[in-house]
Structure formats: C-alpha cells, structure tokens
XYZ file of C-alpha atoms in Angstrom:
623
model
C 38.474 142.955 127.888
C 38.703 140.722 124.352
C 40.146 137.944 126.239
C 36.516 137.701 127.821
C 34.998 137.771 124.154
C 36.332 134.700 123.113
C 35.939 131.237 125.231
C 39.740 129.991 123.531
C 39.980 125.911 122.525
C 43.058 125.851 123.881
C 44.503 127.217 126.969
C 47.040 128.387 128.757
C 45.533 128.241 132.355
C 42.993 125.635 133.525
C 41.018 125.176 136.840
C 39.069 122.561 138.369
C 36.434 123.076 140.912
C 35.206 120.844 143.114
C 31.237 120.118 145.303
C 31.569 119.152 148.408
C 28.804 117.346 150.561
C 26.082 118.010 153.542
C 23.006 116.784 154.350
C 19.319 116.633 156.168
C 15.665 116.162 156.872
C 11.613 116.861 157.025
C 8.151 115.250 156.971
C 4.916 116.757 155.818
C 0.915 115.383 156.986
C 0.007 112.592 158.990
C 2.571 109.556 158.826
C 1.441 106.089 157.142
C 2.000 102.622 158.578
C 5.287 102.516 160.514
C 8.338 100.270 158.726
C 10.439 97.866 161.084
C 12.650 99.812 163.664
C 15.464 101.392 162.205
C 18.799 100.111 162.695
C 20.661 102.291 164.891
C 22.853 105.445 162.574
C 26.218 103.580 163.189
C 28.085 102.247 160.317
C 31.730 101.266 160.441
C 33.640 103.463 158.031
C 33.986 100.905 155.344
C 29.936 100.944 154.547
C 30.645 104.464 153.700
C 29.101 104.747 149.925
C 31.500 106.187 147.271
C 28.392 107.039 145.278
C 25.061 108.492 145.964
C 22.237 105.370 146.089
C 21.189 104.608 142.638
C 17.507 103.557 141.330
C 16.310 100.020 142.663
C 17.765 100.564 145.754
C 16.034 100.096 149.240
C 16.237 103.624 150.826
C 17.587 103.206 154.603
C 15.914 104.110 157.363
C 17.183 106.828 159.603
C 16.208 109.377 162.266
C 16.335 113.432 162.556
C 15.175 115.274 164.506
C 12.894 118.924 164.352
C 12.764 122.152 165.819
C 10.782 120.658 168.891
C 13.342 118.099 169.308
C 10.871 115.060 167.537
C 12.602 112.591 166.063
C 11.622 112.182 162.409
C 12.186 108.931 161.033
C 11.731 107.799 157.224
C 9.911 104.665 158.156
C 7.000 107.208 159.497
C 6.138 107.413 155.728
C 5.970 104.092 154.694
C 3.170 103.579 151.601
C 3.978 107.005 151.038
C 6.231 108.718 147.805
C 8.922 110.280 149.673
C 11.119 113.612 147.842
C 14.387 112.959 150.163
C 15.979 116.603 149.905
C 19.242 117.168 151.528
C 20.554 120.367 152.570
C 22.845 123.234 154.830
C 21.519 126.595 155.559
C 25.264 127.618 154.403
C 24.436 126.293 150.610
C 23.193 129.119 148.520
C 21.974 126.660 145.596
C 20.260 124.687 148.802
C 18.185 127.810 149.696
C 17.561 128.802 145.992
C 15.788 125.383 145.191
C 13.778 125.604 148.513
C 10.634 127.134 146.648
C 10.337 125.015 144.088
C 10.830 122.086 147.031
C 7.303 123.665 148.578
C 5.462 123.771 145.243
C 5.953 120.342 144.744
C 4.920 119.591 148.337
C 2.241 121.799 147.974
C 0.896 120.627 144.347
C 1.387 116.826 145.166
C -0.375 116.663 148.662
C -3.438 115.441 147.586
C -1.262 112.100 146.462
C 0.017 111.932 149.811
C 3.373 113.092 148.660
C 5.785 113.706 151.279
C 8.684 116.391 150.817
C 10.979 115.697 153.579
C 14.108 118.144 153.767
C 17.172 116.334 155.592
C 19.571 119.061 157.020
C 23.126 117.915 157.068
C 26.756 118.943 157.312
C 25.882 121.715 159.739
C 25.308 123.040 163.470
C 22.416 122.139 165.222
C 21.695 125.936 166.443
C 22.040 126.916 162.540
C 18.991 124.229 161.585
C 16.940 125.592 164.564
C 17.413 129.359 163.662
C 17.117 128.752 160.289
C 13.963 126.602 160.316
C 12.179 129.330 162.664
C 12.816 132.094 160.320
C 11.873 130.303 157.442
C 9.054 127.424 157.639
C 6.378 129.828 157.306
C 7.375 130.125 154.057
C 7.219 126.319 153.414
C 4.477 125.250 154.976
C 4.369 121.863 153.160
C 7.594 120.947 153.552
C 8.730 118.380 156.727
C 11.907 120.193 158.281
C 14.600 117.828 160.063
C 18.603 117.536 160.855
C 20.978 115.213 161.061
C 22.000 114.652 164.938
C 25.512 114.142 163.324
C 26.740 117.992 163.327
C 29.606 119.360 161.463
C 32.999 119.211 162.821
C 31.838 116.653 165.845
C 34.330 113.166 165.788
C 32.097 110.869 163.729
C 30.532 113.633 161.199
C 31.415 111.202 158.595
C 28.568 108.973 160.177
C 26.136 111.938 158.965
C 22.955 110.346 157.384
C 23.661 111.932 154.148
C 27.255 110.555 153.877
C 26.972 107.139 155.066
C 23.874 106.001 154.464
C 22.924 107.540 150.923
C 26.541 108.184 149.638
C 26.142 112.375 149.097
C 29.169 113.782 147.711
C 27.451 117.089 146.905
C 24.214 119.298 148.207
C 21.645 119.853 147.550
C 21.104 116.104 146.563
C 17.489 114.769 146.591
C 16.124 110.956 146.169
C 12.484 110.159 144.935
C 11.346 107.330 147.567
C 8.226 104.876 146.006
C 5.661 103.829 148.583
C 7.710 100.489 148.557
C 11.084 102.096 150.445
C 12.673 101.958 146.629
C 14.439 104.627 145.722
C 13.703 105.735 142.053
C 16.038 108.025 141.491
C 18.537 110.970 142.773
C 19.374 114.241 141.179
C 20.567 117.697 142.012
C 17.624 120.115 142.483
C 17.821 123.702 140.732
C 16.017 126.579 140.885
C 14.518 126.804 137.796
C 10.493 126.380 137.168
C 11.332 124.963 134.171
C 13.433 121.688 135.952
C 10.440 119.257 136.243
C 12.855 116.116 136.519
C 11.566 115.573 140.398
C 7.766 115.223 139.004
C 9.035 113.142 136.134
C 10.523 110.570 138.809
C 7.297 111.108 140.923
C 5.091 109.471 137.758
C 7.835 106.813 137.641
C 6.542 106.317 141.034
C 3.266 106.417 140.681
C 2.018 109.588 141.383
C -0.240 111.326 138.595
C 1.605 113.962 136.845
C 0.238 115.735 133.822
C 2.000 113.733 130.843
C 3.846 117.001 129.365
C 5.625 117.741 132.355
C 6.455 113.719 132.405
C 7.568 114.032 128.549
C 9.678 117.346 129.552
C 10.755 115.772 132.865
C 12.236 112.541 131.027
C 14.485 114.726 128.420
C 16.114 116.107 131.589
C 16.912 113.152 132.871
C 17.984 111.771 130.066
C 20.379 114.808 129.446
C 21.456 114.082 132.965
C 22.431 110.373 132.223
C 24.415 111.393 129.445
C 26.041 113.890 131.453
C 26.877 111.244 133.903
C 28.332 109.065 131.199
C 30.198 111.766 129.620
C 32.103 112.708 132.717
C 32.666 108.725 133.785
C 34.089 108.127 130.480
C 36.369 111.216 130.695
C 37.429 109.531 134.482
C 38.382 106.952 132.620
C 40.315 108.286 129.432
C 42.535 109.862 132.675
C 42.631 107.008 134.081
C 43.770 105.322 131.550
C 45.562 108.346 129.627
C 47.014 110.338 132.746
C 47.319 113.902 131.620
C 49.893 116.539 133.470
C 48.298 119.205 135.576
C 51.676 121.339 135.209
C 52.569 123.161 132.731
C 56.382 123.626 131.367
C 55.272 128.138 131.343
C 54.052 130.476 133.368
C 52.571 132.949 130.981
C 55.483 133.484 128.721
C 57.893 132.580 130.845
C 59.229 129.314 129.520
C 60.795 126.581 131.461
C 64.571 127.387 131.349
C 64.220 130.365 131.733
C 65.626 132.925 134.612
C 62.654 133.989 136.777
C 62.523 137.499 136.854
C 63.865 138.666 140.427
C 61.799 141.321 142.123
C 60.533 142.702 145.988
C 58.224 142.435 147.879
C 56.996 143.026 151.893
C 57.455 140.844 154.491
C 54.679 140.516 157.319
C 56.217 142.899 159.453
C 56.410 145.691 156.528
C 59.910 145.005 155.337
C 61.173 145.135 151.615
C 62.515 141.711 150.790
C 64.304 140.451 147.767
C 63.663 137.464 146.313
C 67.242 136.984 145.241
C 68.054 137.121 148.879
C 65.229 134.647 149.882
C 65.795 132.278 147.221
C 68.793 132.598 146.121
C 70.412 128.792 145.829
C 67.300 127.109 147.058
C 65.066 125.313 145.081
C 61.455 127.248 145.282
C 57.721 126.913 145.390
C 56.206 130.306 145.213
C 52.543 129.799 146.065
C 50.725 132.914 144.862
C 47.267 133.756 146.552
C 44.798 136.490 146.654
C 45.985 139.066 149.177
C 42.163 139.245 150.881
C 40.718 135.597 150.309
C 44.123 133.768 151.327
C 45.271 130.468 151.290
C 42.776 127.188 152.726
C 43.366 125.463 156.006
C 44.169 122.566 153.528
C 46.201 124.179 151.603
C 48.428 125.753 154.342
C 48.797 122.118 156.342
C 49.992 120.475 152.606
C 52.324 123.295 151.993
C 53.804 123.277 155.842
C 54.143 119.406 155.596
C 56.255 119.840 152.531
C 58.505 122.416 153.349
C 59.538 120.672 156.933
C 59.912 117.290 154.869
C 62.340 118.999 151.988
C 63.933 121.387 153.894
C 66.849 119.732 154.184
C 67.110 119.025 150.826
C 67.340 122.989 150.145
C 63.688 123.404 149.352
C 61.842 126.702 150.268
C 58.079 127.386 150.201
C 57.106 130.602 149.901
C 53.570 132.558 149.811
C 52.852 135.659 148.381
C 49.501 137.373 148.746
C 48.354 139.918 145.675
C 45.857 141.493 144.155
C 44.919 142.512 147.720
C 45.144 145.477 150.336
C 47.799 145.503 152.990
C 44.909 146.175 154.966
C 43.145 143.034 153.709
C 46.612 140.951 153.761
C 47.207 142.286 157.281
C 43.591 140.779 158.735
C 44.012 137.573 156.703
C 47.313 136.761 157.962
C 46.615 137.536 161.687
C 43.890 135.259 161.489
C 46.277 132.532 160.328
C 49.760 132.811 161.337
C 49.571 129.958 163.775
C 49.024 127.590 160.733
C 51.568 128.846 158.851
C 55.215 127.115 158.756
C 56.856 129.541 155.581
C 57.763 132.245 154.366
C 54.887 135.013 153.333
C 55.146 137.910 151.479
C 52.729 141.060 150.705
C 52.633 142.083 147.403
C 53.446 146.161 147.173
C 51.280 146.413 143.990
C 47.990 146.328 146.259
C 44.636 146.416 144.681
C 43.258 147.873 141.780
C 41.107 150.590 142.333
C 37.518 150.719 140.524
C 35.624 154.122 141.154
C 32.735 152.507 139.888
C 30.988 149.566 137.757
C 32.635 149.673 134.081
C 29.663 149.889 132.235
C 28.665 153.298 134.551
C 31.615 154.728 133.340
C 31.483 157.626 130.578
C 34.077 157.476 127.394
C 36.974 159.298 128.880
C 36.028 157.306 132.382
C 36.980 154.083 130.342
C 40.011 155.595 128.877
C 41.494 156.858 132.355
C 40.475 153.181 133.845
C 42.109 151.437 131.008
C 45.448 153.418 131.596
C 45.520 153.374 135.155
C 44.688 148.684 135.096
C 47.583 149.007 132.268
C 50.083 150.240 134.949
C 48.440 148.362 137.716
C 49.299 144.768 135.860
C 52.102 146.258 135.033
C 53.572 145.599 138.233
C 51.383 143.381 139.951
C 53.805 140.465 140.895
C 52.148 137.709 139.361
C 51.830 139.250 135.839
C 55.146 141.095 135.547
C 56.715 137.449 136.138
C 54.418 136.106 134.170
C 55.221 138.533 131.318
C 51.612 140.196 131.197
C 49.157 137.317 131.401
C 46.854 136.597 134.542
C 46.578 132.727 136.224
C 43.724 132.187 138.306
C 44.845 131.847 142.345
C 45.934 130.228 144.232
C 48.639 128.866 141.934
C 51.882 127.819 142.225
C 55.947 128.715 140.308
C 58.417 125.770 140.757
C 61.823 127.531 140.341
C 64.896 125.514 140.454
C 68.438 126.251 142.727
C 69.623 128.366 139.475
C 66.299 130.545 139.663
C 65.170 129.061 136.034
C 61.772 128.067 135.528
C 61.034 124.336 136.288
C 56.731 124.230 135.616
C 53.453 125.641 136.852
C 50.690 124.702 138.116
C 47.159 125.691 139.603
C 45.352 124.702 142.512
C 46.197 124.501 146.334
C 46.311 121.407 148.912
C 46.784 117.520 148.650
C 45.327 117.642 145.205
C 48.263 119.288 143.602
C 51.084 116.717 145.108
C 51.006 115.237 141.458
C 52.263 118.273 140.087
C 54.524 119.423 142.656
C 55.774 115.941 143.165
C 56.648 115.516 139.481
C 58.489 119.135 139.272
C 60.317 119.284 142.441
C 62.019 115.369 141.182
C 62.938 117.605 137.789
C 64.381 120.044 140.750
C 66.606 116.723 141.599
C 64.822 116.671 144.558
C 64.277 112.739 146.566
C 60.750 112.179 147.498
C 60.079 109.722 150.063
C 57.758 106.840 148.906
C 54.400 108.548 149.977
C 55.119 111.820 147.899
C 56.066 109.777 144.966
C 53.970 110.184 141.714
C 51.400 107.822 140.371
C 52.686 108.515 137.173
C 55.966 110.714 136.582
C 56.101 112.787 133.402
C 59.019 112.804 131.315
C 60.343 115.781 129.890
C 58.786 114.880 126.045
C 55.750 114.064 127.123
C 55.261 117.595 129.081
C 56.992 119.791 126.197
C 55.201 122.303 125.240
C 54.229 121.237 121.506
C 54.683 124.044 118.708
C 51.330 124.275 116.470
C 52.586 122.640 112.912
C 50.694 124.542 109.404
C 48.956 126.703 111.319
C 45.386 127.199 109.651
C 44.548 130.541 109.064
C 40.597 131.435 109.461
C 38.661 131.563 106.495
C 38.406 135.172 105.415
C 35.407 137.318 103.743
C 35.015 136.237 100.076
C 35.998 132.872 100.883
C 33.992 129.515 99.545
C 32.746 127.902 102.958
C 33.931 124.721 102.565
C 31.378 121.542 103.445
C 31.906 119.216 106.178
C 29.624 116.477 107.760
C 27.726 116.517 111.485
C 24.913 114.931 113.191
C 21.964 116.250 114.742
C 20.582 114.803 118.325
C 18.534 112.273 116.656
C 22.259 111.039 114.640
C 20.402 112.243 111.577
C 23.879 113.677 108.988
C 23.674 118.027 108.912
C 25.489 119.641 105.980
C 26.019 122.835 104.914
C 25.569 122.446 101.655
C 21.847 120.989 103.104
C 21.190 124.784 103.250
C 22.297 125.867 99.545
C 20.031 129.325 98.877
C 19.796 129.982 102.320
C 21.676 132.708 103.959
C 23.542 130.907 106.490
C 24.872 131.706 110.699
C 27.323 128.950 110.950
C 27.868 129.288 114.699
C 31.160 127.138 115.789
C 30.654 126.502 119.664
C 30.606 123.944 122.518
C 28.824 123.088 125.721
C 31.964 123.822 128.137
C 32.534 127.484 126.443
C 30.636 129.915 128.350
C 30.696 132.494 126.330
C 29.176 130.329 123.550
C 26.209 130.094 125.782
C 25.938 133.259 126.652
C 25.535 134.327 123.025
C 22.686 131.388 122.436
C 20.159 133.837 123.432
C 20.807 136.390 120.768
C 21.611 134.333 118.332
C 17.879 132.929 118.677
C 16.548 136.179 118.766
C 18.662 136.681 115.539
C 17.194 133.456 113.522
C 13.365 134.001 114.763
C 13.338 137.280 113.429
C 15.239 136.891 109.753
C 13.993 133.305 109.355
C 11.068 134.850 107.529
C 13.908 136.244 104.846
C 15.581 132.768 104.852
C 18.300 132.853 108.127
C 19.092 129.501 109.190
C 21.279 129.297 111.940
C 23.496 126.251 112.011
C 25.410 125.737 115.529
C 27.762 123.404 115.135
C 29.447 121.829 118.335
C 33.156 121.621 118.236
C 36.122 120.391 120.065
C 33.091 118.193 122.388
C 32.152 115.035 123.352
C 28.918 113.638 121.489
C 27.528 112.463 124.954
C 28.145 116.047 126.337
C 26.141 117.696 123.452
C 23.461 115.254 123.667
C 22.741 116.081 126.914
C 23.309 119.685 126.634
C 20.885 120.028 123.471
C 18.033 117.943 125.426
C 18.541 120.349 128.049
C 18.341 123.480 126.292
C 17.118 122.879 122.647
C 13.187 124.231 123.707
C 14.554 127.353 124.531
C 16.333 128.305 121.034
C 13.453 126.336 118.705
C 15.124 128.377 115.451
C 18.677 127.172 115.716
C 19.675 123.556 114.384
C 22.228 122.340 116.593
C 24.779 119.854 114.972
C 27.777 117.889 116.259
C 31.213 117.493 114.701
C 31.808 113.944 114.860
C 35.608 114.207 114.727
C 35.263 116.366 118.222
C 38.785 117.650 119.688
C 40.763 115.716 116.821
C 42.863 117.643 114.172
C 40.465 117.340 112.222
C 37.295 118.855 113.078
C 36.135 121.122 110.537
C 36.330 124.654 112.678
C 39.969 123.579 112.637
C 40.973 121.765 109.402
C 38.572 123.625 107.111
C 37.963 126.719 108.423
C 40.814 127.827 110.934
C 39.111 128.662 114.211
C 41.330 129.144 116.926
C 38.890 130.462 119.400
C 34.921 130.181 120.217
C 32.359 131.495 119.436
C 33.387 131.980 115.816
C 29.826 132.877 113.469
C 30.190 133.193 109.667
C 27.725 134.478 107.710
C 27.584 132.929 104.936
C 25.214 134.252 101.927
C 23.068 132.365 99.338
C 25.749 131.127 97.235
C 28.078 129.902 99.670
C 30.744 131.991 99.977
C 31.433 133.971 103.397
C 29.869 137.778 103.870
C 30.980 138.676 107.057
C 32.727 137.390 110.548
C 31.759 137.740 114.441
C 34.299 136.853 116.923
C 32.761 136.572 120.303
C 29.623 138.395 121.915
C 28.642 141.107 124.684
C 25.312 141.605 125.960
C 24.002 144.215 123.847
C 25.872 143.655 120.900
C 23.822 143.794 117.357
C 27.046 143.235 115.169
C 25.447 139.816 114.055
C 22.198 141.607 112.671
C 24.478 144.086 111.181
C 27.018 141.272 109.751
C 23.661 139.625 108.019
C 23.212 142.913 105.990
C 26.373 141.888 104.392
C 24.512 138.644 103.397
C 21.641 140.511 101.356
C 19.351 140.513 104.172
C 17.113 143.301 104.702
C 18.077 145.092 108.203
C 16.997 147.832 110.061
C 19.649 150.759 108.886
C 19.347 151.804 113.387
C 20.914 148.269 113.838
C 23.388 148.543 111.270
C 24.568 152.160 113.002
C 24.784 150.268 116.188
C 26.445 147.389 115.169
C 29.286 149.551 113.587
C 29.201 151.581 116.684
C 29.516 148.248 118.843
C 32.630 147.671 116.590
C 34.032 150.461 117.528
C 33.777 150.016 120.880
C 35.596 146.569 120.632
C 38.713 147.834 119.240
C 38.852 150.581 121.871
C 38.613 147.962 124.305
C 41.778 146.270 122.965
C-alpha cells in the first residue's frame, strides 16, 4: 500500500517497544589462578543495578552451573580476558549471535581468551536440552546457567539482574585479566560487528589494527546512541509529552462514537449502545488471535473493579482475528479476565497467497475484497478508515463522544488513561493520579498554519546549510554543475533505510557522468546521525551524508524551503539547479530513480527507463 512507501514526519499513531532482560554462563580451556571465594549470590533487593556495569568496574564473582551439574565460577578465569555473554534459549537475537560468539572463542584461544556464555531468565531443563543439542556446534564456547530459574520467588536475584544490572539480552561484558570490566554491548549477528574484538585490544589481546580501527567507530556510534536516547529521557523528563491523542483516526474528540455490534463470548450479537449506553467507556481493542498480556488483563481488571462505581466500563474487543482463533485465546484466559469481551464479526482477512505471487487481476480482486474487509472491520469503520496498531485503547465519555486515544496495554498506559478518564469527570484515588495532568490546550490537536507546498518540477532548489560527520558545512550550491539526488531522510524512518541500498547502487554507477548523491538527515537529532553514519557510512562510500542542523524545528529546510511532508523525498536536481524530476518513497525493485535521472540529462539505459515508467504505473494502481 502507499502508506508503506512513505515513512511520514508526523504521525497519527505511535508505538513504543520495549527489551526485556535474561541472563547466563560458560567457560572455555583450562582455568587460571583461582580469585578469592565468591561471596555467596544473595543481594538484598536494593543492590539491584538500574544499569548494566559500566567500564572500570570490578566484574563480580558468581557461580553457574553446566550440563554435568559443575559449578562454573568467574574467578576460575582469573589472569584471563573474559567475553561475559548472557543469554535464554527463548531469545532469537541470543541464538543468532551464537556463531559469531564461537569464532571469537575460536580465533582468540591462542590468547587465552575465554568466551563464557551465562544462561539466564530461563528453566533449568531448557539450558540442559538446549546445551546438548547444540555445543557441538560451539565447541569453544564455556556453557553455564544461572541456578536462579525463571518464575522461582527470588528470580530477581538472577546473576544477570543483580549483579551486572541486565535490562536486555543478549548483553555481553569484556572482562581484562585484572577482574575489570572494559566494556558491555549488545552482540549482533553480523560479521561485520567487530566491537567485541575492538574491546578485546582495549584489553590487551592482539587484534589486527583494522578490525580495532572498525571496531572503535562502532562503539563510538554506540556511545552516541546512548547519549542520544539519555538526552531524549531527559527532554521528557523535563518536557512531559502526552501519550493520548484528542482522535482516533478521524474521529475527533467531541465527537459521537459511531455505535455498532458485535459477539459476545457465548456467540451473541451485542450492541454497544446497549453495553455502554450512559457509562463512561474504555474499549480496549486487541488482535482477535494474539490477545491481550497477563499484564495487561490484571491493569485493566484492577481498574474496572476500582471505577465501577463511578459508572466506568472496560470493555475488550478482539479483531482482525478468527472466531476460531478468538475462541482458543479466550478459553485459555477467561479466569483472568474481570470485563466485558467482545468478538469482532468482521473476522480475518483472507490472503490466498503472498501479494507479490499474485497475477494483475489477482491484485485487483485482493484489493477489492481488503477494501470491503476494512470496511467493516470494527476498529477502522470507527476509526473512519485508518488502522492503529493493537492493542490500543478508545476513551468514550457517558454521552458516547470521543474523550482521547491511546496505544499500548498494561501499567504503562495509566498516564493516559488516568489523564482521560479525569476529562470523563471521573475521581482517581491518589495512586492512579497523574504525574503530570494535561490540560485541554496543551493536548489540542494543532492545525498546520501556511502549509508549504513541495517544491515542484521546474522549480529553483533553493540552498540551505548542513554538516557532515566531521561538522565540516555541506551545501548544495557546493555541487553547482553536478547533477544532483538530494535525498531528504532520517535514521528512525525505515523506509529511508531501506532505500539506502539503491540509492548507492544509483550514485556508484552515474558518478562517472557526474551523480552526487546528497542525503540530507532531517527532522533528527545530530547525536542520532552521528552514530548512525559511523555505523553505516562504509557500506554506501558514494553518498555524502549531511545533517540539518535546525533538526525537527520549523525550520529545517525539507520543511521551510522545500515542503516535504513525508520521507524519503529525492529530487533530482540537474546541472543548473533547478529540479528535473521527484521520487516519493521506494519498493524493492523499483528503478524510478535511474529513470527520474534521465530527466536530469543523464545518459540511461532506455530498458530502465521502460521499467521505471512501468514501476509508476504500478504505484498508482496500488492507490
């Protein structure tokens, strides 16, 4: 669909996701000199770390055991380098960095390098099984868990947790010979991530100095990463932003919520004007098959036996599903459940096949039968034709008018719901009472004022100032007699990214005819470039990347001078400045950008040109 072409600056919906933590253990080779005797693995909950253990600190000990029931203790490897790896055989991105965990066991022995891989968060009889299957296939790597198993009384005594403050896994620590840890980062699964050996030189091991060099960028981008996100923590903080919205879709706060049916569990057709009808209510809308969280179900059950008496109602409804699917999901979880929940009669969309399997008139029949499908799917007919992600929740007052929106499920969203249900005239109790309540001005949905319309073909492109990762000033008018990709994007837009690849593609080969590509990041933080551009700039070695200094402010120049409202947004822009053609967006495949250069005065294979008219077509049918 062209909502997927185009990674929009602003919008409508927004969700957060969120790592949560595990841990565990191995040893590899003969052990070194023993350390003292570890303290025993009991901590009073206060030493619990909020943050994983930084560089300079002294790693604590701990034990784990193995398969055979050994108990595997860090101090075994004292005067050794230690890679600390923690893990869950229930982590997919735990498993996926597992090979690149053995070639660095397996590449480093001779240095006496130990790779020891903690398992945490998990069952004992998982770590057994799993370990049997598998450490064959990693026969350099130390295998251990965590005694501490998941879901016993004092799991949050785990090794991981406690001890070396893991929020997240997999999470590994580079230990020096000394017991100092050197640093901590988040494995991948990509041969080209050589952060681990850069923090091995840093701790003396020999490492070959261009994987050092390569090793340092990354961890450089990962600092600035770090202090990106910390100094968005505390710009909320300190600037509190609403998670609620004053819409759903197009449905405006005010406004009469659209009444309509829908099943009970047992089958039965029930209107919401007869369930709601004078009650303040929180419609909680979930996929049909996937359900609502344990959390989520406890938060919304507290909440409705707290406010019931004040005339609040919580309500579920379960779409985008199969009654079949609906059915299972709510057997399985009926005991938790303390409100209302409904079946959506819409069901699931059916898909005879993958989309791009489909023939011509395949697509056609598919795109009429998903235009009556979200036609009456609940969520979107009340939301007036656009799609929220779920779960996500409708605050409608006693009147049944809108009050606000708002995604997410569990403790996290009391903010939200807190904040509409006192617009509802609702009284909290202390505990449920905002950290910060919203008034009604500072929530209003604001009306865009001289809206900017985009530069069109013919146009002068106007010049505007950016810096390159070194701070060194970019212009466009740097490139006069050049024909010119001006490529608006940002780190956080994945489509943007996706399109990197073929963009490169695009400048390597038309370089030799005078292509530049200039990608200028918009609407971003300079800290979150930075890091993003050490990361990535090896792999696209023909784009210059730029950053627009005045980032999400009025006026950045995508906005001010040229009237992007959505990214990716390319202009080609030919040897005498003015603009030849436009691409909105990208799909694999596409060659509308080669085409678009043709425009330009660039010489281009007439076969691409065909296609990229062809690909052009296929866009607007897609509409």
């Amino acid at each position: 669909m062209m909502k997927n072409l185009i990674c929009r600056l602003l919008t409508l919906f927004g969700l957060a996701f969120a790592l949560t933590g595990t841990e565990s253990m191995v040893a590899v080779g003969a052990p070194g000199p023993a350390m003292p005797s570890p303290a025993p693995n009991v901590v009073t909950p206060a030493t619990v770390l909020a943050v994983p253990l930084a560089s300079g600190s002294t790693a604590p000990n701990f034990t784990l055991r193995d398969n055979k029931g050994t108990e595997v203790r860090l101090s075994d490897y004292k005067g050794r380098v230690v890679v600390l790896n923690f893990w869950a055989p229930w982590s997919a991105p735990c498993l996926a960095a597992m090979p690149q965990n053995q070639k660095l066991a397996e590449k480093y022995r001779s240095q006496q390098v130990v790779v020891l891989s903690a398992g945490t968060s998990d069952l004992a009889v998982n770590f057994r099984d799993w370990i049997t299957v598998n450490q064959a296939s990693y026969a350099d790597v130390r295998f251990g868990f965590d005694p501490v198993e998941k879901g016993s009384v004092n799991y949050d005594e785990r090794i991981a947790r406690r001890l070396y403050g893991v929020l997240a896994i997999p999470t590994q620590f580079v230990i020096d010979g000394d017991g100092m840890i050197v640093g901590n980062l988040v494995p991948t699964a990509q041969e080209s991530d050589v952060r681990t050996e850069a923090l091995l030189a840093r701790a003396g091991i020999e490492v070959d100095a261009h994987v050092v060099a390569l090793g340092e960028d990354q961890l450089l981008a990962d600092a600035k990463d770090a202090a990106a996100r910390a100094a968005a923590i505390a710009e909320e903080a300190k600037n509190p932003k609403p998670k609620f919205y004053e819409r759903y879709g197009k449905l405006l706060a005010g406004s009469l919520v659209p009444e309509f049916t829908a099943e009970s569990t047992e089958g039965k057709a029930v209107s919401s004007a007869d369930l709601m009808a004078g009650k303040i209510t929180v419609l909680t809308i979930w996929s049909a098959a996937g359900g609502l969280s344990d959390d989520g179900l406890a938060f919304l059950g507290a909440w409705a036996k707290k406010y019931g008496d004040q005339n609040v109602r919580f309500v579920g409804l379960g779409s985008y599903g199969t009654r079949t699917d609906f059915n299972s999901w709510y057997e399985a979880n009926a005991p938790k459940i303390a409100f209302p929940v409904l079946f959506d009669p819409a069901g699931k969309l059916f898909r005879p096949k993958p989309i791009a399997q489909m023939s011509a008139e395949e697509k056609q029949a598919f795109k009429a039968v998903s235009k009556e499908y979200y036609a009456k799917v609940l969520p979107m007919r009340l939301a007036g034709g656009m799609m929220a992600p779920v779960p996500h929740n409708v605050v409608i007052d006693a009147e049944g008018k809108l009050l606000g929106f708002y995604v997410g499920a569990g403790g996290v969203t009391a903010e939200s719901l807190g904040n509409l249900l006192l617009r509802g005239g609702v009284k909290l109790v202390d505990e449920d009472m905002p950290a910060k309540i919203f008034t009604p001005e500072e929530t209003r949905i604001q009306v865009p004022k001289n809206q900017i319309k985009m530069l069109q073909i013919g146009a002068q492109a106007p010049d505007f100032p950016a810096t390159d990762l070194a701070g060194n000033p970019v212009k466009l008018s740097d490139f006069r007699g050049k024909v010119v990709i001006l490529d608006f994007w940002a780190t956080w837009c994945g489509p943007c990214i996706a399109s990197m690849p073929h963009t490169q593609k695009v400048a390597a080969h038309y370089k030799d005819q005078g292509v530049v590509v200039l990608a200028s990041c918009t609407s971003d933080k300079r800290l979150s470039f930075e890091a993003w551009v050490l990361r990535n700039q090896a792999k696209y070695p023909d784009i210059i990347f730029s950053h627009d200094p005045q980032e999400k402010s009025p006026e950045r120049a995508a906005k001010k001078l040229y009237g992007v409202g959505g990214i990716p947004q390319q202009f080609v822009i030919d040897r005498d400045g003015r603009i030849a053609a436009l691409v909105s967006g990208y799909l694999k495949g596409e060659v509308i950008l080669d085409a678009a250069l043709a425009k330009a005065g660039i010489n281009v294979d007439p076969a691409l040109i065909a296609k990229g008219a062809e690909d052009l077509k296929k866009r607007e049918a897609m509409r």
